Amino acid sequence: MFLDSPRLRRSRTRRVFALSFARWRTLFLRFRWPSLVAFFMAPRSLPTPPLVHKVGLSPVARVRVRTGVPEAAERVLRAAALEVETGALDVAGADALLCLLTDRIDAEFLAGAPRLRIVANMAVGTDNVDLAAAARLGIAVSNTPDVLTDATADLAFALLLAAARRLAWADRYVRGGGFVGWTPELGIGLDVTGRTLGIVGAGRIGRAVAERARGFRMEVLFHARSGGTPLPELLERSDFVSLHVPLSPETRHLIGARELGRMKPSAVLVNTARGPIVDEAALVHALRTGVIAAAGLDVFEREPALAEGMRDLPNVVLAPHIGSATIATRARMAEVAAHNIVAALRGEPIPNRVA
Ligand code: NAP
């Protein structure tokens, strides 16, 4: 009777629970949690049947890659078991397109691409793509931000320095045999260190240019839609103005005759964003008549054509849209665009989706 008392029963139950708790605790601590996490986080290889099922139209999804895209893209796409065709802008049978910023992807083009799931632009700007039409047709659009930020900021600063210190003129002068001896006035340019830099578009590239300017002890002003220095004030106060906004209906001709007129006669304009942000005819006039001192341009309004009179100006440094043109940057851009395509065709979230 004593052995089966309710008190003893309670104590036995407590002991059993205590033991099993200790056992559970040991099991929990000994379990290889990192392996479990790694298992769920590991990227899955892309088996062909599920992909075919998702795409639903051909045994293997087909990707059109534009001629000139670095090979790095093809490696990523083939590793994901996708069929790659390199060539002209022809997407009649393609499930994905890896295109260039020079490709005009408008509503008519998209309507002729019935299988297309994604347009992966190898650029951060997507002004060459009709985003609204793509959205209407259920076609995703992606870009390649971040990987080109430093290269483009480097070029913006190179143009700023080249325009201020008349580097293109100096090179031509020496090659042309004009350099017959040092004189105090030869090649006089503008100071950069300690001057004021106005950055229009305070995004990734704009901020990266500001980082470089700090090394030159420059005062930096920012203008963006979301705040900063109002554009007229920035133009009036800056010795250098560098443009880093995307091209949109809002930013087309953001810098025209009136804005150039607000700048100092000693000021330099740098454009590595998109050509149509500047009214190029107005800029030619401003450079010719001394409204501003100089300009450094990587992009043009009607690229690759130049506005009339531009090529004859001695106070402008011209580059052929090479902002992101370094070997490593271009390879990374191609890879990023390819990864966007792989994600889209797998039905996964697209890392750099813009529409
Ligand atoms: P981002 O990070 O998106 O920055 C864009 C900035 O512009 C943002 O700060 C945005 O801020 C501002 N902005 C947008 N619309 C504006 C407006 N109407 N007025 C004032 N500010 C405005 O882009 P990112 O990566 O720096 O690239 C910028 C551009 O550089 C790209 O769109 C591309 O066209 C160009 N780019 C050129 C080259 C080349 O080879 N030359 C290479 C790379 C990029 P709020 O939204 O707050 O206004």
mmCIF file of C-alpha atoms and ligand atoms in Angstrom:
data_model
loop_
_atom_site.group_PDB
_atom_site.id
_atom_site.type_symbol
_atom_site.label_atom_id
_atom_site.label_comp_id
_atom_site.label_asym_id
_atom_site.label_seq_id
_atom_site.Cartn_x
_atom_site.Cartn_y
_atom_site.Cartn_z
ATOM 1 C CA MET A 1 0.000 0.000 0.000
ATOM 2 C CA PHE A 2 2.833 2.298 0.930
ATOM 3 C CA LEU A 3 4.590 1.381 -2.359
ATOM 4 C CA ASP A 4 1.644 2.513 -4.392
ATOM 5 C CA SER A 5 0.834 5.735 -2.616
ATOM 6 C CA PRO A 6 -0.261 8.723 -4.780
ATOM 7 C CA ARG A 7 2.758 10.677 -3.506
ATOM 8 C CA LEU A 8 5.183 8.005 -4.745
ATOM 9 C CA ARG A 9 3.382 7.805 -8.101
ATOM 10 C CA ARG A 10 3.780 11.593 -8.554
ATOM 11 C CA SER A 11 7.468 11.458 -7.680
ATOM 12 C CA ARG A 12 8.053 8.555 -10.152
ATOM 13 C CA THR A 13 6.300 10.478 -12.943
ATOM 14 C CA ARG A 14 8.401 13.537 -12.174
ATOM 15 C CA ARG A 15 11.584 11.436 -12.418
ATOM 16 C CA VAL A 16 10.528 9.917 -15.755
ATOM 17 C CA PHE A 17 9.834 13.385 -17.157
ATOM 18 C CA ALA A 18 13.103 14.717 -15.780
ATOM 19 C CA LEU A 19 14.996 11.865 -17.424
ATOM 20 C CA SER A 20 13.304 12.242 -20.764
ATOM 21 C CA PHE A 21 13.894 16.019 -20.665
ATOM 22 C CA ALA A 22 17.620 15.371 -20.153
ATOM 23 C CA ARG A 23 17.529 12.884 -23.044
ATOM 24 C CA TRP A 24 15.747 15.416 -25.334
ATOM 25 C CA ARG A 25 18.168 18.107 -24.343
ATOM 26 C CA THR A 26 21.171 15.894 -25.218
ATOM 27 C CA LEU A 27 19.584 14.938 -28.518
ATOM 28 C CA PHE A 28 18.895 18.599 -29.305
ATOM 29 C CA LEU A 29 22.451 19.641 -28.482
ATOM 30 C CA ARG A 30 24.008 16.765 -30.395
ATOM 31 C CA PHE A 31 21.874 17.263 -33.485
ATOM 32 C CA ARG A 32 23.859 18.649 -36.452
ATOM 33 C CA TRP A 33 21.801 21.825 -36.899
ATOM 34 C CA PRO A 34 24.303 23.514 -39.271
ATOM 35 C CA SER A 35 23.959 20.576 -41.709
ATOM 36 C CA LEU A 36 20.180 20.897 -41.609
ATOM 37 C CA VAL A 37 20.379 24.656 -42.268
ATOM 38 C CA ALA A 38 22.947 24.078 -45.041
ATOM 39 C CA PHE A 39 20.668 21.475 -46.616
ATOM 40 C CA PHE A 40 17.761 23.903 -46.853
ATOM 41 C CA MET A 41 19.907 26.860 -47.917
ATOM 42 C CA ALA A 42 21.954 25.029 -50.580
ATOM 43 C CA PRO A 43 21.268 26.158 -54.155
ATOM 44 C CA ARG A 44 19.594 23.328 -56.055
ATOM 45 C CA SER A 45 20.948 22.320 -59.429
ATOM 46 C CA LEU A 46 18.369 22.861 -62.132
ATOM 47 C CA PRO A 47 16.921 19.567 -63.296
ATOM 48 C CA THR A 48 15.561 19.789 -66.817
ATOM 49 C CA PRO A 49 12.061 18.307 -66.305
ATOM 50 C CA PRO A 50 10.794 20.828 -63.691
ATOM 51 C CA LEU A 51 12.181 23.696 -65.781
ATOM 52 C CA VAL A 52 10.415 22.363 -68.864
ATOM 53 C CA HIS A 53 7.303 22.059 -66.808
ATOM 54 C CA LYS A 54 7.559 25.700 -65.680
ATOM 55 C CA VAL A 55 8.429 27.067 -69.095
ATOM 56 C CA GLY A 56 6.067 24.585 -70.623
ATOM 57 C CA LEU A 57 6.949 25.095 -74.260
ATOM 58 C CA SER A 58 10.157 23.318 -75.213
ATOM 59 C CA PRO A 59 12.335 20.540 -73.867
ATOM 60 C CA VAL A 60 14.951 23.081 -72.768
ATOM 61 C CA ALA A 61 14.456 26.797 -72.133
ATOM 62 C CA ARG A 62 16.184 28.947 -74.731
ATOM 63 C CA VAL A 63 18.076 32.123 -73.961
ATOM 64 C CA ARG A 64 18.984 34.673 -76.596
ATOM 65 C CA VAL A 65 22.238 36.395 -75.714
ATOM 66 C CA ARG A 66 23.181 39.465 -77.688
ATOM 67 C CA THR A 67 26.440 39.479 -79.578
ATOM 68 C CA GLY A 68 29.143 41.147 -77.502
ATOM 69 C CA VAL A 69 27.955 40.004 -74.063
ATOM 70 C CA PRO A 70 31.023 38.626 -72.211
ATOM 71 C CA GLU A 71 31.410 34.847 -72.130
ATOM 72 C CA ALA A 72 30.849 34.813 -68.365
ATOM 73 C CA ALA A 73 27.083 34.969 -69.016
ATOM 74 C CA GLU A 74 27.088 31.878 -71.186
ATOM 75 C CA ARG A 75 28.956 29.889 -68.506
ATOM 76 C CA VAL A 76 26.276 30.726 -65.924
ATOM 77 C CA LEU A 77 23.433 29.921 -68.325
ATOM 78 C CA ARG A 78 24.884 26.611 -69.549
ATOM 79 C CA ALA A 79 25.631 25.525 -65.966
ATOM 80 C CA ALA A 80 21.905 25.916 -65.355
ATOM 81 C CA ALA A 81 21.162 23.600 -68.304
ATOM 82 C CA LEU A 82 19.750 26.365 -70.480
ATOM 83 C CA GLU A 83 20.159 26.458 -74.243
ATOM 84 C CA VAL A 84 22.088 29.549 -75.316
ATOM 85 C CA GLU A 85 21.951 31.211 -78.712
ATOM 86 C CA THR A 86 24.180 34.206 -79.339
ATOM 87 C CA GLY A 87 23.371 36.681 -82.054
ATOM 88 C CA ALA A 88 21.169 39.505 -83.241
ATOM 89 C CA LEU A 89 18.087 40.840 -81.495
ATOM 90 C CA ASP A 90 15.748 37.990 -82.446
ATOM 91 C CA VAL A 91 13.570 36.548 -79.729
ATOM 92 C CA ALA A 92 10.830 34.788 -81.669
ATOM 93 C CA GLY A 93 11.597 31.422 -80.034
ATOM 94 C CA ALA A 94 13.373 32.567 -76.902
ATOM 95 C CA ASP A 95 12.245 32.241 -73.288
ATOM 96 C CA ALA A 96 14.727 34.854 -72.102
ATOM 97 C CA LEU A 97 16.753 37.690 -73.575
ATOM 98 C CA LEU A 98 20.083 38.999 -72.328
ATOM 99 C CA CYS A 99 20.336 42.360 -74.066
ATOM 100 C CA LEU A 100 22.459 45.485 -74.237
ATOM 101 C CA LEU A 101 21.586 49.102 -73.483
ATOM 102 C CA THR A 102 21.725 49.836 -77.219
ATOM 103 C CA ASP A 103 18.826 47.413 -77.857
ATOM 104 C CA ARG A 104 15.502 49.188 -78.112
ATOM 105 C CA ILE A 105 13.036 46.896 -76.357
ATOM 106 C CA ASP A 106 9.722 48.594 -77.074
ATOM 107 C CA ALA A 107 6.107 47.423 -76.969
ATOM 108 C CA GLU A 108 6.142 46.263 -80.594
ATOM 109 C CA PHE A 109 9.288 44.201 -80.043
ATOM 110 C CA LEU A 110 7.872 42.588 -76.899
ATOM 111 C CA ALA A 111 4.587 41.766 -78.637
ATOM 112 C CA GLY A 112 6.581 39.705 -81.161
ATOM 113 C CA ALA A 113 8.135 37.550 -78.446
ATOM 114 C CA PRO A 114 5.351 35.228 -77.279
ATOM 115 C CA ARG A 115 7.568 32.954 -75.171
ATOM 116 C CA LEU A 116 9.630 35.626 -73.496
ATOM 117 C CA ARG A 117 9.678 35.444 -69.679
ATOM 118 C CA ILE A 118 12.448 37.960 -68.932
ATOM 119 C CA VAL A 119 14.446 40.768 -70.489
ATOM 120 C CA ALA A 120 17.765 40.916 -68.619
ATOM 121 C CA ASN A 121 19.444 44.208 -69.495
ATOM 122 C CA MET A 122 23.239 44.200 -69.131
ATOM 123 C CA ALA A 123 23.186 47.721 -67.644
ATOM 124 C CA VAL A 124 21.885 49.461 -64.550
ATOM 125 C CA GLY A 125 19.842 51.920 -66.614
ATOM 126 C CA THR A 126 16.724 50.463 -68.226
ATOM 127 C CA ASP A 127 15.661 53.481 -70.304
ATOM 128 C CA ASN A 128 15.983 51.324 -73.461
ATOM 129 C CA VAL A 129 13.183 49.038 -72.245
ATOM 130 C CA ASP A 130 9.462 49.874 -72.227
ATOM 131 C CA LEU A 131 8.860 48.797 -68.641
ATOM 132 C CA ALA A 132 5.111 49.453 -68.759
ATOM 133 C CA ALA A 133 4.667 47.284 -71.877
ATOM 134 C CA ALA A 134 6.736 44.498 -70.311
ATOM 135 C CA ALA A 135 4.601 44.620 -67.165
ATOM 136 C CA ARG A 136 1.407 44.471 -69.241
ATOM 137 C CA LEU A 137 2.686 41.376 -71.045
ATOM 138 C CA GLY A 138 3.899 39.730 -67.840
ATOM 139 C CA ILE A 139 7.538 39.876 -68.917
ATOM 140 C CA ALA A 140 10.020 40.569 -66.129
ATOM 141 C CA VAL A 141 12.807 43.124 -66.619
ATOM 142 C CA SER A 142 16.080 43.103 -64.677
ATOM 143 C CA ASN A 143 19.252 45.221 -64.553
ATOM 144 C CA THR A 144 22.826 44.933 -63.211
ATOM 145 C CA PRO A 145 23.285 47.446 -60.374
ATOM 146 C CA ASP A 146 26.196 47.688 -57.906
ATOM 147 C CA VAL A 147 28.807 45.741 -59.894
ATOM 148 C CA LEU A 148 29.424 48.756 -62.155
ATOM 149 C CA THR A 149 29.254 51.482 -59.528
ATOM 150 C CA ASP A 150 32.987 51.858 -58.872
ATOM 151 C CA ALA A 151 34.088 51.662 -62.504
ATOM 152 C CA THR A 152 31.544 54.329 -63.505
ATOM 153 C CA ALA A 153 32.432 56.582 -60.570
ATOM 154 C CA ASP A 154 36.120 56.232 -61.517
ATOM 155 C CA LEU A 155 35.365 57.354 -65.060
ATOM 156 C CA ALA A 156 33.245 60.300 -63.865
ATOM 157 C CA PHE A 157 36.155 61.466 -61.748
ATOM 158 C CA ALA A 158 38.619 60.860 -64.578
ATOM 159 C CA LEU A 159 36.503 63.088 -66.848
ATOM 160 C CA LEU A 160 36.239 65.723 -64.133
ATOM 161 C CA LEU A 161 40.035 65.832 -63.764
ATOM 162 C CA ALA A 162 40.656 65.613 -67.506
ATOM 163 C CA ALA A 163 38.279 68.505 -68.251
ATOM 164 C CA ALA A 164 39.650 70.644 -65.401
ATOM 165 C CA ARG A 165 43.303 70.021 -66.279
ATOM 166 C CA ARG A 166 42.770 70.000 -70.083
ATOM 167 C CA LEU A 167 44.221 66.531 -70.474
ATOM 168 C CA ALA A 168 42.763 65.781 -73.936
ATOM 169 C CA TRP A 169 44.102 69.104 -75.226
ATOM 170 C CA ALA A 170 47.509 68.406 -73.619
ATOM 171 C CA ASP A 171 47.768 64.993 -75.262
ATOM 172 C CA ARG A 172 46.925 66.393 -78.696
ATOM 173 C CA TYR A 173 49.346 69.269 -78.141
ATOM 174 C CA VAL A 174 52.300 67.027 -77.370
ATOM 175 C CA ARG A 175 51.509 64.536 -80.173
ATOM 176 C CA GLY A 176 51.082 67.411 -82.611
ATOM 177 C CA GLY A 177 54.625 68.604 -81.884
ATOM 178 C CA GLY A 178 53.409 71.815 -80.220
ATOM 179 C CA PHE A 179 55.445 71.258 -77.048
ATOM 180 C CA VAL A 180 58.671 73.159 -77.654
ATOM 181 C CA GLY A 181 59.348 74.143 -74.063
ATOM 182 C CA TRP A 182 57.797 74.880 -70.655
ATOM 183 C CA THR A 183 56.224 78.300 -70.099
ATOM 184 C CA PRO A 184 54.279 79.571 -67.053
ATOM 185 C CA GLU A 185 50.999 79.937 -68.995
ATOM 186 C CA LEU A 186 51.123 76.673 -70.912
ATOM 187 C CA GLY A 187 48.078 74.447 -70.395
ATOM 188 C CA ILE A 188 46.634 76.464 -67.496
ATOM 189 C CA GLY A 189 43.578 74.685 -66.092
ATOM 190 C CA LEU A 190 41.239 74.714 -63.104
ATOM 191 C CA ASP A 191 41.850 73.685 -59.502
ATOM 192 C CA VAL A 192 39.992 70.613 -58.272
ATOM 193 C CA THR A 193 41.245 70.173 -54.703
ATOM 194 C CA GLY A 194 39.096 71.985 -52.171
ATOM 195 C CA ARG A 195 36.462 73.068 -54.718
ATOM 196 C CA THR A 196 32.718 72.362 -54.591
ATOM 197 C CA LEU A 197 31.242 69.339 -56.371
ATOM 198 C CA GLY A 198 27.500 69.195 -57.053
ATOM 199 C CA ILE A 199 26.173 65.677 -57.549
ATOM 200 C CA VAL A 200 22.811 65.384 -59.277
ATOM 201 C CA GLY A 201 21.368 61.976 -58.373
ATOM 202 C CA ALA A 202 22.497 60.772 -54.960
ATOM 203 C CA GLY A 203 22.281 57.051 -55.673
ATOM 204 C CA ARG A 204 24.930 54.351 -55.871
ATOM 205 C CA ILE A 205 27.194 56.020 -58.459
ATOM 206 C CA GLY A 206 26.612 59.563 -57.206
ATOM 207 C CA ARG A 207 27.665 58.553 -53.687
ATOM 208 C CA ALA A 208 30.692 56.659 -55.039
ATOM 209 C CA VAL A 209 31.808 59.830 -56.862
ATOM 210 C CA ALA A 210 31.422 61.731 -53.577
ATOM 211 C CA GLU A 211 33.745 59.201 -51.891
ATOM 212 C CA ARG A 212 36.413 59.968 -54.483
ATOM 213 C CA ALA A 213 35.858 63.709 -54.043
ATOM 214 C CA ARG A 214 36.630 63.425 -50.329
ATOM 215 C CA GLY A 215 40.196 62.483 -51.282
ATOM 216 C CA PHE A 216 40.394 65.858 -53.020
ATOM 217 C CA ARG A 217 38.971 67.623 -49.938
ATOM 218 C CA MET A 218 36.012 68.828 -51.979
ATOM 219 C CA GLU A 219 32.786 70.136 -50.516
ATOM 220 C CA VAL A 220 30.027 67.913 -51.871
ATOM 221 C CA LEU A 221 26.422 68.970 -52.509
ATOM 222 C CA PHE A 222 23.759 66.401 -53.430
ATOM 223 C CA HIS A 223 20.504 66.818 -55.269
ATOM 224 C CA ALA A 224 17.887 64.051 -55.545
ATOM 225 C CA ARG A 225 14.095 63.958 -55.838
ATOM 226 C CA SER A 226 13.920 62.875 -52.222
ATOM 227 C CA GLY A 227 15.909 65.851 -50.942
ATOM 228 C CA GLY A 228 19.305 67.525 -50.740
ATOM 229 C CA THR A 229 20.249 70.883 -52.194
ATOM 230 C CA PRO A 230 17.673 72.299 -54.636
ATOM 231 C CA LEU A 231 18.987 71.999 -58.199
ATOM 232 C CA PRO A 232 19.190 75.763 -58.933
ATOM 233 C CA GLU A 233 21.209 76.349 -55.750
ATOM 234 C CA LEU A 234 23.495 73.374 -56.466
ATOM 235 C CA LEU A 235 24.168 74.681 -59.982
ATOM 236 C CA GLU A 236 24.982 78.165 -58.693
ATOM 237 C CA ARG A 237 27.321 77.015 -55.905
ATOM 238 C CA SER A 238 29.230 74.197 -57.624
ATOM 239 C CA ASP A 239 32.580 74.387 -59.401
ATOM 240 C CA PHE A 240 31.905 70.926 -60.832
ATOM 241 C CA VAL A 241 28.528 69.347 -61.556
ATOM 242 C CA SER A 242 28.351 65.588 -62.106
ATOM 243 C CA LEU A 243 25.142 63.928 -63.326
ATOM 244 C CA HIS A 244 24.023 60.539 -61.945
ATOM 245 C CA VAL A 245 20.240 60.371 -62.403
ATOM 246 C CA PRO A 246 18.558 57.706 -64.526
ATOM 247 C CA LEU A 247 17.045 58.820 -67.828
ATOM 248 C CA SER A 248 13.278 59.211 -67.457
ATOM 249 C CA PRO A 249 10.644 61.606 -68.817
ATOM 250 C CA GLU A 250 11.369 63.695 -65.694
ATOM 251 C CA THR A 251 15.146 63.903 -66.268
ATOM 252 C CA ARG A 252 15.171 64.384 -70.070
ATOM 253 C CA HIS A 253 16.840 67.778 -70.648
ATOM 254 C CA LEU A 254 17.152 68.279 -66.886
ATOM 255 C CA ILE A 255 20.170 70.406 -67.832
ATOM 256 C CA GLY A 256 19.270 72.893 -70.566
ATOM 257 C CA ALA A 257 20.173 76.480 -71.465
ATOM 258 C CA ARG A 258 18.534 77.875 -68.291
ATOM 259 C CA GLU A 259 20.365 75.468 -65.965
ATOM 260 C CA LEU A 260 23.704 75.992 -67.739
ATOM 261 C CA GLY A 261 23.118 79.727 -67.338
ATOM 262 C CA ARG A 262 22.920 79.276 -63.562
ATOM 263 C CA MET A 263 26.375 77.637 -63.433
ATOM 264 C CA LYS A 264 29.577 79.604 -62.816
ATOM 265 C CA PRO A 265 31.526 80.660 -65.943
ATOM 266 C CA SER A 266 34.422 78.678 -64.440
ATOM 267 C CA ALA A 267 32.308 75.542 -63.870
ATOM 268 C CA VAL A 268 32.713 72.088 -65.406
ATOM 269 C CA LEU A 269 29.839 69.737 -66.293
ATOM 270 C CA VAL A 270 30.404 65.969 -66.223
ATOM 271 C CA ASN A 271 27.857 63.552 -67.668
ATOM 272 C CA THR A 272 28.318 59.805 -67.253
ATOM 273 C CA ALA A 273 24.575 59.140 -66.778
ATOM 274 C CA ARG A 274 22.646 59.292 -70.069
ATOM 275 C CA GLY A 275 23.013 61.716 -72.992
ATOM 276 C CA PRO A 276 19.437 63.038 -73.223
ATOM 277 C CA ILE A 277 19.628 64.324 -69.628
ATOM 278 C CA VAL A 278 21.541 67.264 -71.154
ATOM 279 C CA ASP A 279 20.253 69.420 -73.996
ATOM 280 C CA GLU A 280 23.371 68.903 -76.090
ATOM 281 C CA ALA A 281 22.774 71.799 -78.499
ATOM 282 C CA ALA A 282 22.473 74.124 -75.484
ATOM 283 C CA LEU A 283 25.660 72.648 -74.030
ATOM 284 C CA VAL A 284 27.619 73.228 -77.255
ATOM 285 C CA HIS A 285 26.440 76.838 -77.203
ATOM 286 C CA ALA A 286 27.363 77.246 -73.508
ATOM 287 C CA LEU A 287 30.856 75.807 -74.054
ATOM 288 C CA ARG A 288 31.446 77.900 -77.151
ATOM 289 C CA THR A 289 30.326 81.188 -75.615
ATOM 290 C CA GLY A 290 31.925 80.776 -72.181
ATOM 291 C CA VAL A 291 28.698 80.275 -70.219
ATOM 292 C CA ILE A 292 30.591 77.388 -68.556
ATOM 293 C CA ALA A 293 34.296 76.563 -68.770
ATOM 294 C CA ALA A 294 34.436 72.919 -69.799
ATOM 295 C CA ALA A 295 32.688 69.550 -69.912
ATOM 296 C CA GLY A 296 33.520 65.859 -69.703
ATOM 297 C CA LEU A 297 31.054 63.603 -71.501
ATOM 298 C CA ASP A 298 30.772 59.822 -71.662
ATOM 299 C CA VAL A 299 27.232 59.803 -73.079
ATOM 300 C CA PHE A 300 25.472 61.738 -75.840
ATOM 301 C CA GLU A 301 21.967 62.766 -76.697
ATOM 302 C CA ARG A 302 21.798 60.919 -80.024
ATOM 303 C CA GLU A 303 24.513 58.370 -79.394
ATOM 304 C CA PRO A 304 26.786 57.626 -81.203
ATOM 305 C CA ALA A 305 26.222 60.893 -83.128
ATOM 306 C CA LEU A 306 27.491 64.147 -81.631
ATOM 307 C CA ALA A 307 25.599 67.438 -81.607
ATOM 308 C CA GLU A 308 26.735 69.810 -84.307
ATOM 309 C CA GLY A 309 29.870 71.681 -83.298
ATOM 310 C CA MET A 310 30.740 69.383 -80.368
ATOM 311 C CA ARG A 311 33.783 67.746 -81.956
ATOM 312 C CA ASP A 312 35.387 71.148 -82.689
ATOM 313 C CA LEU A 313 35.238 72.423 -79.115
ATOM 314 C CA PRO A 314 38.622 72.480 -77.373
ATOM 315 C CA ASN A 315 37.077 72.598 -73.884
ATOM 316 C CA VAL A 316 35.247 69.269 -73.873
ATOM 317 C CA VAL A 317 36.645 65.807 -73.175
ATOM 318 C CA LEU A 318 34.727 63.067 -74.981
ATOM 319 C CA ALA A 319 34.507 59.344 -74.209
ATOM 320 C CA PRO A 320 32.525 56.694 -76.122
ATOM 321 C CA HIS A 321 30.166 55.510 -73.322
ATOM 322 C CA ILE A 322 32.824 53.551 -71.424
ATOM 323 C CA GLY A 323 31.636 54.214 -67.855
ATOM 324 C CA SER A 324 31.559 50.530 -66.892
ATOM 325 C CA ALA A 325 34.155 49.380 -69.406
ATOM 326 C CA THR A 326 36.668 47.411 -67.368
ATOM 327 C CA ILE A 327 37.273 43.700 -67.919
ATOM 328 C CA ALA A 328 36.145 42.630 -64.454
ATOM 329 C CA THR A 329 33.122 44.945 -64.365
ATOM 330 C CA ARG A 330 31.789 43.845 -67.733
ATOM 331 C CA ALA A 331 32.224 40.167 -66.774
ATOM 332 C CA ARG A 332 30.346 40.750 -63.494
ATOM 333 C CA MET A 333 27.557 42.583 -65.347
ATOM 334 C CA ALA A 334 27.184 39.626 -67.727
ATOM 335 C CA GLU A 335 27.094 37.163 -64.821
ATOM 336 C CA VAL A 336 24.537 39.204 -62.889
ATOM 337 C CA ALA A 337 22.289 39.426 -65.967
ATOM 338 C CA ALA A 338 22.615 35.648 -66.481
ATOM 339 C CA HIS A 339 21.756 34.911 -62.834
ATOM 340 C CA ASN A 340 18.639 37.057 -63.223
ATOM 341 C CA ILE A 341 17.598 34.880 -66.169
ATOM 342 C CA VAL A 342 18.265 31.608 -64.347
ATOM 343 C CA ALA A 343 16.142 32.774 -61.400
ATOM 344 C CA ALA A 344 13.310 33.892 -63.682
ATOM 345 C CA LEU A 345 13.204 30.601 -65.590
ATOM 346 C CA ARG A 346 13.289 28.618 -62.354
ATOM 347 C CA GLY A 347 10.332 30.600 -61.085
ATOM 348 C CA GLU A 348 12.452 32.016 -58.245
ATOM 349 C CA PRO A 349 12.589 35.676 -57.126
ATOM 350 C CA ILE A 350 14.697 37.650 -59.632
ATOM 351 C CA PRO A 351 17.560 39.331 -57.735
ATOM 352 C CA ASN A 352 17.593 42.608 -59.721
ATOM 353 C CA ARG A 353 14.049 42.864 -60.986
ATOM 354 C CA VAL A 354 12.990 46.393 -61.958
ATOM 355 C CA ALA A 355 9.599 45.548 -63.483
HETATM 356 P P1 NAP B 1 20.592 54.791 -58.560
HETATM 357 O O1 NAP B 1 21.352 54.186 -57.440
HETATM 358 O O2 NAP B 1 19.197 54.352 -58.812
HETATM 359 O O3 NAP B 1 20.629 56.378 -58.363
HETATM 360 C C1 NAP B 1 19.857 57.251 -59.095
HETATM 361 C C2 NAP B 1 19.641 58.504 -58.262
HETATM 362 O O4 NAP B 1 18.947 59.456 -59.047
HETATM 363 C C3 NAP B 1 18.834 58.286 -57.004
HETATM 364 O O5 NAP B 1 19.500 58.922 -55.962
HETATM 365 C C4 NAP B 1 17.505 58.962 -57.295
HETATM 366 O O6 NAP B 1 17.082 59.424 -56.048
HETATM 367 C C5 NAP B 1 17.933 60.069 -58.242
HETATM 368 N N1 NAP B 1 16.861 60.541 -59.118
HETATM 369 C C6 NAP B 1 16.012 59.834 -59.880
HETATM 370 N N2 NAP B 1 15.200 60.641 -60.576
HETATM 371 C C7 NAP B 1 15.544 61.896 -60.236
HETATM 372 C C8 NAP B 1 15.074 63.182 -60.611
HETATM 373 N N3 NAP B 1 14.063 63.322 -61.454
HETATM 374 N N4 NAP B 1 15.671 64.264 -60.082
HETATM 375 C C9 NAP B 1 16.687 64.127 -59.193
HETATM 376 N N5 NAP B 1 17.177 62.953 -58.809
HETATM 377 C C10 NAP B 1 16.613 61.843 -59.310
HETATM 378 O O7 NAP B 1 21.351 54.573 -59.932
HETATM 379 P P2 NAP B 1 22.926 54.367 -60.170
HETATM 380 O O8 NAP B 1 23.270 52.940 -60.036
HETATM 381 O O9 NAP B 1 23.657 55.365 -59.353
HETATM 382 O O10 NAP B 1 23.002 54.747 -61.733
HETATM 383 C C11 NAP B 1 22.633 56.023 -62.187
HETATM 384 C C12 NAP B 1 22.584 56.084 -63.686
HETATM 385 O O11 NAP B 1 23.912 56.079 -64.203
HETATM 386 C C13 NAP B 1 21.919 54.883 -64.362
HETATM 387 O O12 NAP B 1 20.529 55.019 -64.427
HETATM 388 C C14 NAP B 1 22.555 54.874 -65.740
HETATM 389 O O13 NAP B 1 21.738 55.552 -66.667
HETATM 390 C C15 NAP B 1 23.865 55.631 -65.554
HETATM 391 N N6 NAP B 1 25.044 54.784 -65.801
HETATM 392 C C16 NAP B 1 25.872 55.090 -66.841
HETATM 393 C C17 NAP B 1 26.990 54.314 -67.067
HETATM 394 C C18 NAP B 1 27.927 54.618 -68.191
HETATM 395 O O14 NAP B 1 28.485 53.699 -68.777
HETATM 396 N N7 NAP B 1 28.180 55.858 -68.510
HETATM 397 C C19 NAP B 1 27.278 53.219 -66.239
HETATM 398 C C20 NAP B 1 26.412 52.961 -65.199
HETATM 399 C C21 NAP B 1 25.298 53.744 -64.991
HETATM 400 P P3 NAP B 1 15.568 59.785 -55.706
HETATM 401 O O15 NAP B 1 14.738 58.640 -56.252
HETATM 402 O O16 NAP B 1 15.569 59.927 -54.253
HETATM 403 O O17 NAP B 1 15.364 61.047 -56.417
#
